């Protein structure tokens, strides 16, 4: 940490290159780096970190960043901001005094959770930060993943992908594909709109009646269904494509579609479970990668990629960085003032706090790991 001529305390922010399979996003664009540098912070960007998203080292250098080749040097910063949850090879960088700000999805990541808790790090999760609009750091990626789900879902139904050969919009005299969207939040709404845009018949499922009412009125979906397992099962049997997007923030995703129900689907139909990053809302879903995105179970194609927006790094990095930068600057102020992780911390950050002082401090995450010191959180 250092104070500038005006007496403001700047911290060091590290932006490592992403290491997850085929992940090409970067957490901060050059314009966000410029903002942080302008406020007196030192920003270390790993060389080539922005390349996959179309941002060159020269652009970062022009914005005031220091480019460093060695990830260990980036991880030595006061605050590390990155996109995806750290991969096992990155756990060695965890240390007391380090503040991490990233997507963590701990409910589906027991090994990472243990590594964070035992290291003494402070970990803030993008996906649990709340404001009056909802989940502002999850929403931009959910928007992109939802739009993408319509595209990849439609592609899974093609015969060349091993699907049934059903076209979303059908044809004159041939009914359209039936799509079931589980959870009509940000991702589900965008997926439903995308599928309707392709001409499919879309049924939306949620536990929130008000949400169903609004989407019933605004025409996002053709039909709505309250989320009761037996009733949902009837739609699953008929569906060509099931898109999972149900979320209870911080918690393991609710299992809305059982294996028994998946087994009733026609061969060559498809499941795209976006909620897989929180464990999946379809029982047969298990995490897949961008390199190997699909597998067959009960004759149904499953696409359960945990970093769908990683395929659209230019758009996704710009959207994510715009949302993250203001929160990062608040976090940097709290770290500089020594308030991070304490009761005096800015209330706008509290929802994001997942791990501090060697224990889980987010209630919903703590319920998933009662043995990791979170039971009294
Ligand atoms: N795989 C990816 O690459 C990727 C990318 C972005 C987001 N996501 C994930 O997509 C999921 C949805 O995110 P979001 O931002 O749309 O969340 P959101 O909070 O906006 O919406 C979630 C919706 O699920 C509903 N819901 C909760 N329990 C339900 C149940 N039992 N049955 C039916 N609906 C239920 C809620 O009422 C809400 O409408 C999250 O798990 C998120 O992490 C995945």
Short mmCIF file of C-alpha atoms and ligand atoms in Angstrom, two decimals:
data_model
loop_
_atom_site.label_atom_id
_atom_site.label_comp_id
_atom_site.label_asym_id
_atom_site.label_seq_id
_atom_site.Cartn_x
_atom_site.Cartn_y
_atom_site.Cartn_z
CA UNK A 1 0.00 0.00 0.00
CA UNK A 2 1.15 3.57 -0.66
CA UNK A 3 -0.22 7.10 -0.14
CA UNK A 4 -0.26 9.56 -3.08
CA UNK A 5 0.53 13.30 -2.92
CA UNK A 6 -3.09 14.03 -1.91
CA UNK A 7 -2.79 11.58 0.98
CA UNK A 8 -5.04 8.90 -0.58
CA UNK A 9 -3.96 5.37 0.12
CA UNK A 10 -3.56 3.24 -2.94
CA UNK A 11 -3.35 -0.53 -2.92
CA UNK A 12 -1.97 -3.01 -5.41
CA UNK A 13 -4.54 -4.82 -7.55
CA UNK A 14 -3.54 -7.97 -9.43
CA UNK A 15 -5.26 -9.21 -12.59
CA UNK A 16 -4.01 -12.72 -13.44
CA UNK A 17 -4.61 -14.49 -16.75
CA UNK A 18 -7.43 -17.04 -16.45
CA UNK A 19 -6.37 -20.68 -16.26
CA UNK A 20 -9.67 -22.60 -16.53
CA UNK A 21 -10.15 -24.71 -19.65
CA UNK A 22 -10.56 -22.43 -22.71
CA UNK A 23 -11.47 -19.48 -20.51
CA UNK A 24 -10.61 -16.33 -22.44
CA UNK A 25 -12.27 -13.61 -20.38
CA UNK A 26 -10.33 -11.04 -18.34
CA UNK A 27 -11.69 -9.39 -15.17
CA UNK A 28 -10.74 -5.77 -15.96
CA UNK A 29 -10.61 -4.06 -19.33
CA UNK A 30 -8.01 -1.33 -19.95
CA UNK A 31 -10.61 1.39 -19.27
CA UNK A 32 -11.36 -0.09 -15.82
CA UNK A 33 -7.62 -0.27 -15.12
CA UNK A 34 -7.39 3.39 -16.06
CA UNK A 35 -10.09 4.24 -13.46
CA UNK A 36 -8.24 2.35 -10.71
CA UNK A 37 -4.87 3.89 -11.59
CA UNK A 38 -6.46 7.35 -11.64
CA UNK A 39 -7.59 6.76 -8.06
CA UNK A 40 -4.04 6.04 -6.93
CA UNK A 41 -3.97 2.25 -7.11
CA UNK A 42 -1.20 0.23 -8.69
CA UNK A 43 -2.54 -2.38 -11.12
CA UNK A 44 -0.48 -5.44 -12.07
CA UNK A 45 -1.80 -7.21 -15.15
CA UNK A 46 -0.32 -10.56 -16.16
CA UNK A 47 1.17 -10.36 -19.64
CA UNK A 48 -1.33 -11.53 -22.30
CA UNK A 49 -4.19 -11.71 -19.75
CA UNK A 50 -6.47 -9.71 -22.06
CA UNK A 51 -5.37 -11.23 -25.34
CA UNK A 52 -8.22 -13.75 -25.60
CA UNK A 53 -10.73 -10.95 -25.15
CA UNK A 54 -9.02 -8.68 -27.67
CA UNK A 55 -7.23 -6.35 -25.22
CA UNK A 56 -3.50 -6.04 -25.87
CA UNK A 57 -0.70 -5.53 -23.34
CA UNK A 58 -0.06 -2.16 -25.01
CA UNK A 59 -3.61 -1.03 -24.21
CA UNK A 60 -3.14 -2.02 -20.56
CA UNK A 61 0.23 -0.29 -20.39
CA UNK A 62 -1.32 2.85 -21.88
CA UNK A 63 -4.04 2.68 -19.21
CA UNK A 64 -1.31 2.75 -16.54
CA UNK A 65 -1.00 -0.95 -15.69
CA UNK A 66 2.31 -2.66 -14.98
CA UNK A 67 2.57 -5.79 -17.14
CA UNK A 68 4.23 -8.71 -15.36
CA UNK A 69 4.99 -12.11 -16.85
CA UNK A 70 4.93 -14.10 -13.62
CA UNK A 71 1.55 -15.05 -12.11
CA UNK A 72 3.14 -15.28 -8.63
CA UNK A 73 3.94 -11.57 -8.85
CA UNK A 74 0.32 -10.78 -9.74
CA UNK A 75 -0.95 -12.93 -6.86
CA UNK A 76 1.38 -11.01 -4.48
CA UNK A 77 -0.94 -7.97 -4.84
CA UNK A 78 -3.19 -6.75 -1.97
CA UNK A 79 -6.34 -7.61 -3.96
CA UNK A 80 -6.55 -10.16 -6.78
CA UNK A 81 -9.50 -9.74 -9.11
CA UNK A 82 -10.17 -12.52 -11.59
CA UNK A 83 -13.08 -14.08 -13.47
CA UNK A 84 -13.37 -17.78 -12.64
CA UNK A 85 -12.84 -19.59 -9.39
CA UNK A 86 -9.13 -20.35 -8.79
CA UNK A 87 -8.02 -23.67 -10.23
CA UNK A 88 -6.09 -26.15 -8.02
CA UNK A 89 -2.71 -25.01 -9.39
CA UNK A 90 -3.51 -21.49 -8.15
CA UNK A 91 -4.25 -22.49 -4.54
CA UNK A 92 -0.52 -22.18 -3.74
CA UNK A 93 -0.90 -18.40 -4.09
CA UNK A 94 -3.42 -18.17 -1.22
CA UNK A 95 -2.00 -16.50 1.91
CA UNK A 96 -3.21 -14.54 4.94
CA UNK A 97 -3.74 -10.88 4.08
CA UNK A 98 -4.68 -11.52 0.45
CA UNK A 99 -8.16 -10.43 -0.70
CA UNK A 100 -9.67 -12.34 -3.61
CA UNK A 101 -12.58 -11.02 -5.67
CA UNK A 102 -13.95 -13.45 -8.31
CA UNK A 103 -16.71 -15.92 -9.15
CA UNK A 104 -16.30 -18.65 -6.55
CA UNK A 105 -19.51 -20.79 -6.62
CA UNK A 106 -18.30 -22.48 -3.45
CA UNK A 107 -21.42 -24.63 -3.00
CA UNK A 108 -20.15 -26.74 -5.91
CA UNK A 109 -16.42 -26.41 -5.03
CA UNK A 110 -15.56 -28.25 -1.78
CA UNK A 111 -11.81 -28.47 -2.48
CA UNK A 112 -11.56 -24.74 -3.22
CA UNK A 113 -13.64 -23.94 -0.14
CA UNK A 114 -11.29 -25.96 2.07
CA UNK A 115 -8.22 -24.33 0.50
CA UNK A 116 -9.63 -20.84 1.05
CA UNK A 117 -10.68 -21.51 4.64
CA UNK A 118 -7.34 -23.07 5.63
CA UNK A 119 -5.24 -20.35 3.96
CA UNK A 120 -6.45 -17.34 5.95
CA UNK A 121 -7.38 -15.46 2.76
CA UNK A 122 -10.39 -13.10 2.52
CA UNK A 123 -12.58 -14.24 -0.39
CA UNK A 124 -15.39 -12.20 -1.91
CA UNK A 125 -17.68 -13.82 -4.49
CA UNK A 126 -19.12 -11.89 -7.42
CA UNK A 127 -22.19 -14.12 -7.50
CA UNK A 128 -23.40 -13.41 -3.95
CA UNK A 129 -22.96 -9.63 -3.95
CA UNK A 130 -26.44 -8.09 -3.71
CA UNK A 131 -27.92 -4.65 -4.27
CA UNK A 132 -31.45 -3.33 -4.64
CA UNK A 133 -31.65 -4.76 -8.17
CA UNK A 134 -30.58 -8.28 -7.23
CA UNK A 135 -27.22 -9.85 -8.04
CA UNK A 136 -25.39 -7.14 -10.04
CA UNK A 137 -22.17 -9.09 -10.63
CA UNK A 138 -23.90 -12.32 -11.63
CA UNK A 139 -26.49 -10.67 -13.87
CA UNK A 140 -24.21 -9.68 -16.78
CA UNK A 141 -22.85 -13.22 -17.17
CA UNK A 142 -26.30 -14.74 -16.67
CA UNK A 143 -27.58 -12.51 -19.44
CA UNK A 144 -24.86 -13.76 -21.77
CA UNK A 145 -25.15 -17.41 -20.67
CA UNK A 146 -28.93 -17.25 -21.13
CA UNK A 147 -28.64 -15.91 -24.67
CA UNK A 148 -25.97 -18.52 -25.40
CA UNK A 149 -28.14 -21.33 -23.99
CA UNK A 150 -30.70 -20.77 -26.73
CA UNK A 151 -27.98 -21.02 -29.37
CA UNK A 152 -26.15 -24.05 -27.95
CA UNK A 153 -29.44 -25.75 -27.04
CA UNK A 154 -30.71 -25.39 -30.60
CA UNK A 155 -27.39 -26.76 -31.87
CA UNK A 156 -27.60 -29.86 -29.60
CA UNK A 157 -30.88 -30.83 -31.28
CA UNK A 158 -29.23 -31.08 -34.70
CA UNK A 159 -28.56 -34.60 -35.95
CA UNK A 160 -24.89 -33.78 -36.47
CA UNK A 161 -24.56 -33.10 -32.71
CA UNK A 162 -26.23 -36.42 -31.88
CA UNK A 163 -29.61 -34.79 -31.29
CA UNK A 164 -33.05 -35.80 -32.55
CA UNK A 165 -32.82 -33.59 -35.64
CA UNK A 166 -35.57 -31.23 -34.46
CA UNK A 167 -35.49 -27.61 -35.65
CA UNK A 168 -36.50 -25.10 -32.97
CA UNK A 169 -39.04 -23.25 -35.12
CA UNK A 170 -40.56 -26.30 -36.81
CA UNK A 171 -41.99 -25.68 -40.29
CA UNK A 172 -45.36 -25.08 -41.94
CA UNK A 173 -47.54 -27.98 -40.81
CA UNK A 174 -44.91 -29.20 -38.31
CA UNK A 175 -45.07 -27.95 -34.69
CA UNK A 176 -42.04 -26.19 -33.20
CA UNK A 177 -39.69 -27.72 -30.63
CA UNK A 178 -40.85 -27.65 -27.02
CA UNK A 179 -38.48 -25.93 -24.59
CA UNK A 180 -38.77 -25.99 -20.82
CA UNK A 181 -36.87 -23.27 -18.94
CA UNK A 182 -36.39 -23.89 -15.20
CA UNK A 183 -35.97 -20.62 -13.31
CA UNK A 184 -37.09 -17.39 -15.00
CA UNK A 185 -34.47 -15.06 -13.51
CA UNK A 186 -31.87 -13.27 -15.62
CA UNK A 187 -30.42 -16.35 -17.38
CA UNK A 188 -33.77 -18.11 -17.78
CA UNK A 189 -35.46 -15.02 -19.18
CA UNK A 190 -32.74 -14.47 -21.77
CA UNK A 191 -32.80 -18.18 -22.69
CA UNK A 192 -36.58 -18.13 -23.04
CA UNK A 193 -36.47 -15.03 -25.23
CA UNK A 194 -33.77 -16.54 -27.40
CA UNK A 195 -35.67 -19.80 -27.85
CA UNK A 196 -38.90 -17.97 -28.66
CA UNK A 197 -36.95 -15.87 -31.14
CA UNK A 198 -35.95 -19.11 -32.86
CA UNK A 199 -39.62 -20.07 -33.03
CA UNK A 200 -39.77 -22.69 -30.25
CA UNK A 201 -42.72 -23.17 -27.90
CA UNK A 202 -41.40 -22.17 -24.45
CA UNK A 203 -42.74 -23.05 -21.02
CA UNK A 204 -41.19 -21.24 -18.05
CA UNK A 205 -41.00 -22.74 -14.56
CA UNK A 206 -40.35 -20.84 -11.33
CA UNK A 207 -41.18 -20.93 -7.63
CA UNK A 208 -41.94 -17.23 -7.73
CA UNK A 209 -45.57 -16.71 -8.81
CA UNK A 210 -45.10 -12.97 -9.30
CA UNK A 211 -42.25 -13.64 -11.72
CA UNK A 212 -44.39 -16.15 -13.62
CA UNK A 213 -47.23 -13.62 -13.71
CA UNK A 214 -44.99 -10.90 -15.17
CA UNK A 215 -43.54 -13.19 -17.84
CA UNK A 216 -46.98 -14.56 -18.64
CA UNK A 217 -48.12 -10.98 -19.27
CA UNK A 218 -45.05 -9.71 -21.14
CA UNK A 219 -44.90 -12.69 -23.50
CA UNK A 220 -41.40 -13.92 -22.58
CA UNK A 221 -42.85 -17.43 -22.56
CA UNK A 222 -45.79 -19.20 -24.18
CA UNK A 223 -46.84 -20.88 -20.94
CA UNK A 224 -45.89 -20.87 -17.27
CA UNK A 225 -45.68 -23.65 -14.69
CA UNK A 226 -45.20 -23.36 -10.95
CA UNK A 227 -42.18 -25.39 -9.81
CA UNK A 228 -43.74 -28.53 -8.35
CA UNK A 229 -41.79 -31.65 -9.20
CA UNK A 230 -44.65 -33.86 -10.43
CA UNK A 231 -46.13 -31.11 -12.62
CA UNK A 232 -42.72 -30.18 -14.00
CA UNK A 233 -42.18 -33.86 -14.83
CA UNK A 234 -45.07 -33.82 -17.32
CA UNK A 235 -43.39 -31.00 -19.24
CA UNK A 236 -39.97 -32.68 -19.06
CA UNK A 237 -41.37 -35.80 -20.78
CA UNK A 238 -42.66 -33.68 -23.67
CA UNK A 239 -39.66 -31.35 -23.94
CA UNK A 240 -37.11 -31.37 -26.77
CA UNK A 241 -34.87 -29.08 -24.74
CA UNK A 242 -34.69 -28.42 -20.98
CA UNK A 243 -32.70 -25.38 -19.87
CA UNK A 244 -31.77 -25.24 -16.18
CA UNK A 245 -31.36 -21.77 -14.62
CA UNK A 246 -32.77 -22.02 -11.06
CA UNK A 247 -30.78 -20.33 -8.31
CA UNK A 248 -30.95 -19.85 -4.56
CA UNK A 249 -28.00 -17.44 -4.03
CA UNK A 250 -25.01 -19.09 -2.36
CA UNK A 251 -26.78 -22.43 -1.88
CA UNK A 252 -26.53 -25.63 -3.86
CA UNK A 253 -28.94 -25.39 -6.83
CA UNK A 254 -32.35 -26.95 -6.12
CA UNK A 255 -32.82 -30.24 -7.98
CA UNK A 256 -36.01 -29.57 -9.94
CA UNK A 257 -35.75 -32.35 -12.56
CA UNK A 258 -35.03 -35.88 -11.31
CA UNK A 259 -33.10 -38.61 -13.11
CA UNK A 260 -36.33 -40.58 -13.43
CA UNK A 261 -37.88 -37.64 -15.29
CA UNK A 262 -34.86 -37.25 -17.59
CA UNK A 263 -35.24 -40.95 -18.46
CA UNK A 264 -38.75 -40.20 -19.83
CA UNK A 265 -37.40 -37.71 -22.42
CA UNK A 266 -37.22 -38.75 -26.09
CA UNK A 267 -33.82 -39.98 -27.30
CA UNK A 268 -31.91 -37.10 -28.90
CA UNK A 269 -33.57 -34.44 -26.78
CA UNK A 270 -31.25 -32.15 -24.81
CA UNK A 271 -30.52 -30.64 -21.40
CA UNK A 272 -28.53 -27.41 -21.04
CA UNK A 273 -28.01 -26.91 -17.31
CA UNK A 274 -26.59 -23.45 -16.66
CA UNK A 275 -27.13 -23.92 -12.92
CA UNK A 276 -24.35 -26.50 -12.98
CA UNK A 277 -21.99 -23.89 -11.48
CA UNK A 278 -24.03 -24.24 -8.28
CA UNK A 279 -24.35 -28.04 -8.61
CA UNK A 280 -27.08 -28.24 -11.30
CA UNK A 281 -30.89 -28.23 -11.18
CA UNK A 282 -31.19 -31.40 -13.30
CA UNK A 283 -30.20 -34.50 -11.33
CA UNK A 284 -28.23 -36.06 -14.20
CA UNK A 285 -26.14 -32.93 -14.80
CA UNK A 286 -22.44 -32.99 -14.04
CA UNK A 287 -19.88 -30.29 -14.90
CA UNK A 288 -18.40 -30.30 -18.40
CA UNK A 289 -15.77 -28.13 -20.07
CA UNK A 290 -15.65 -26.01 -23.20
CA UNK A 291 -13.25 -28.63 -24.63
CA UNK A 292 -15.69 -31.49 -23.96
CA UNK A 293 -19.04 -29.84 -23.46
CA UNK A 294 -21.51 -32.73 -23.80
CA UNK A 295 -22.25 -36.31 -22.75
CA UNK A 296 -25.21 -38.67 -23.23
CA UNK A 297 -27.31 -39.93 -20.35
CA UNK A 298 -30.55 -41.91 -20.90
CA UNK A 299 -30.16 -41.02 -24.59
CA UNK A 300 -30.41 -37.29 -23.75
CA UNK A 301 -27.60 -34.91 -24.77
CA UNK A 302 -26.35 -33.01 -21.70
CA UNK A 303 -24.50 -29.70 -22.09
CA UNK A 304 -23.33 -28.58 -18.63
CA UNK A 305 -20.45 -26.15 -19.20
CA UNK A 306 -19.59 -24.10 -16.11
CA UNK A 307 -18.17 -21.11 -18.02
CA UNK A 308 -20.49 -20.60 -20.99
CA UNK A 309 -19.71 -16.84 -21.34
CA UNK A 310 -16.02 -17.78 -21.76
CA UNK A 311 -16.91 -18.45 -25.40
CA UNK A 312 -17.81 -14.80 -25.92
CA UNK A 313 -14.85 -13.17 -24.16
CA UNK A 314 -14.99 -9.79 -25.85
CA UNK A 315 -18.61 -9.08 -24.93
CA UNK A 316 -18.41 -10.90 -21.61
CA UNK A 317 -15.22 -9.17 -20.39
CA UNK A 318 -16.59 -5.73 -21.27
CA UNK A 319 -19.89 -6.48 -19.48
CA UNK A 320 -18.22 -8.03 -16.45
CA UNK A 321 -15.55 -5.36 -16.05
CA UNK A 322 -18.15 -2.58 -16.22
CA UNK A 323 -20.08 -4.21 -13.36
CA UNK A 324 -17.07 -5.27 -11.28
CA UNK A 325 -14.94 -2.09 -11.45
CA UNK A 326 -17.06 0.12 -9.14
CA UNK A 327 -17.36 -2.67 -6.55
CA UNK A 328 -13.64 -3.36 -6.78
CA UNK A 329 -12.89 0.29 -6.05
CA UNK A 330 -15.13 0.11 -2.95
CA UNK A 331 -13.34 -3.07 -1.87
CA UNK A 332 -9.94 -1.43 -2.47
CA UNK A 333 -10.95 1.47 -0.20
CA UNK A 334 -11.99 -0.97 2.51
CA UNK A 335 -8.73 -2.92 2.22
CA UNK A 336 -6.71 0.32 2.30
CA UNK A 337 -8.59 1.48 5.41
CA UNK A 338 -8.17 -1.88 7.15
CA UNK A 339 -11.93 -2.39 7.34
CA UNK A 340 -12.21 -5.32 4.90
CA UNK A 341 -13.68 -8.38 6.57
CA UNK A 342 -14.54 -6.49 9.77
CA UNK A 343 -17.90 -5.34 11.17
CA UNK A 344 -17.08 -1.80 9.97
CA UNK A 345 -16.85 -2.85 6.33
CA UNK A 346 -18.96 -1.01 3.74
CA UNK A 347 -22.37 -2.72 3.85
CA UNK A 348 -22.47 -2.91 0.05
CA UNK A 349 -19.76 -5.59 0.14
CA UNK A 350 -21.08 -7.78 2.92
CA UNK A 351 -23.15 -10.08 0.67
CA UNK A 352 -20.04 -10.88 -1.36
CA UNK A 353 -17.99 -11.93 1.66
CA UNK A 354 -17.73 -15.73 1.61
CA UNK A 355 -14.57 -16.52 3.59
CA UNK A 356 -12.77 -14.47 6.25
CA UNK A 357 -10.75 -15.25 9.37
CA UNK A 358 -10.44 -18.91 8.42
CA UNK A 359 -14.16 -19.63 8.21
CA UNK A 360 -17.15 -19.32 5.91
CA UNK A 361 -19.05 -16.14 6.67
CA UNK A 362 -21.88 -16.35 4.11
CA UNK A 363 -24.94 -18.00 5.61
CA UNK A 364 -26.13 -19.98 2.56
CA UNK A 365 -22.60 -21.20 1.76
CA UNK A 366 -22.04 -22.08 5.43
CA UNK A 367 -25.10 -24.34 5.37
CA UNK A 368 -23.48 -26.38 2.58
CA UNK A 369 -20.28 -26.86 4.63
CA UNK A 370 -21.30 -27.04 8.31
CA UNK A 371 -17.90 -28.61 9.14
CA UNK A 372 -15.89 -25.64 7.83
CA UNK A 373 -16.47 -23.28 10.70
CA UNK A 374 -19.54 -21.70 9.16
CA UNK A 375 -22.33 -23.09 11.29
CA UNK A 376 -22.47 -19.97 13.46
CA UNK A 377 -22.02 -17.54 10.57
N1 LIG B 1 -22.94 -22.11 -16.62
C1 LIG B 1 -22.58 -20.85 -16.81
O1 LIG B 1 -21.64 -20.54 -17.52
C2 LIG B 1 -23.35 -19.77 -16.12
C3 LIG B 1 -23.17 -18.42 -16.46
C4 LIG B 1 -23.93 -17.46 -15.80
C5 LIG B 1 -24.84 -17.84 -14.82
N2 LIG B 1 -24.97 -19.16 -14.53
C6 LIG B 1 -25.87 -19.65 -13.50
O2 LIG B 1 -27.22 -19.61 -13.91
C7 LIG B 1 -28.02 -19.71 -12.73
C8 LIG B 1 -29.14 -18.68 -12.76
O3 LIG B 1 -28.59 -17.38 -12.57
P1 LIG B 1 -29.52 -16.07 -12.63
O4 LIG B 1 -28.61 -14.91 -12.57
O5 LIG B 1 -30.49 -16.18 -13.73
O6 LIG B 1 -30.27 -16.18 -11.24
P2 LIG B 1 -31.58 -15.36 -10.82
O7 LIG B 1 -31.51 -15.20 -9.34
O8 LIG B 1 -31.74 -14.15 -11.65
O9 LIG B 1 -32.77 -16.36 -11.19
C9 LIG B 1 -32.94 -17.59 -10.56
C10 LIG B 1 -34.39 -17.97 -10.65
O10 LIG B 1 -34.53 -19.31 -10.13
C11 LIG B 1 -35.77 -19.34 -9.46
N3 LIG B 1 -35.82 -20.52 -8.61
C12 LIG B 1 -35.30 -20.71 -7.37
N4 LIG B 1 -35.62 -21.94 -6.92
C13 LIG B 1 -36.34 -22.55 -7.90
C14 LIG B 1 -36.96 -23.82 -8.03
N5 LIG B 1 -36.90 -24.72 -7.04
N6 LIG B 1 -37.63 -24.09 -9.17
C15 LIG B 1 -37.71 -23.19 -10.17
N7 LIG B 1 -37.16 -21.96 -10.09
C16 LIG B 1 -36.48 -21.65 -8.98
C17 LIG B 1 -35.82 -18.01 -8.73
O11 LIG B 1 -37.13 -17.70 -8.28
C18 LIG B 1 -35.32 -17.08 -9.82
O12 LIG B 1 -36.37 -16.59 -10.62
C19 LIG B 1 -27.04 -19.54 -11.56
O13 LIG B 1 -26.67 -20.80 -11.03
C20 LIG B 1 -25.87 -18.88 -12.21
O14 LIG B 1 -24.67 -19.05 -11.47
C21 LIG B 1 -24.24 -20.11 -15.15
#
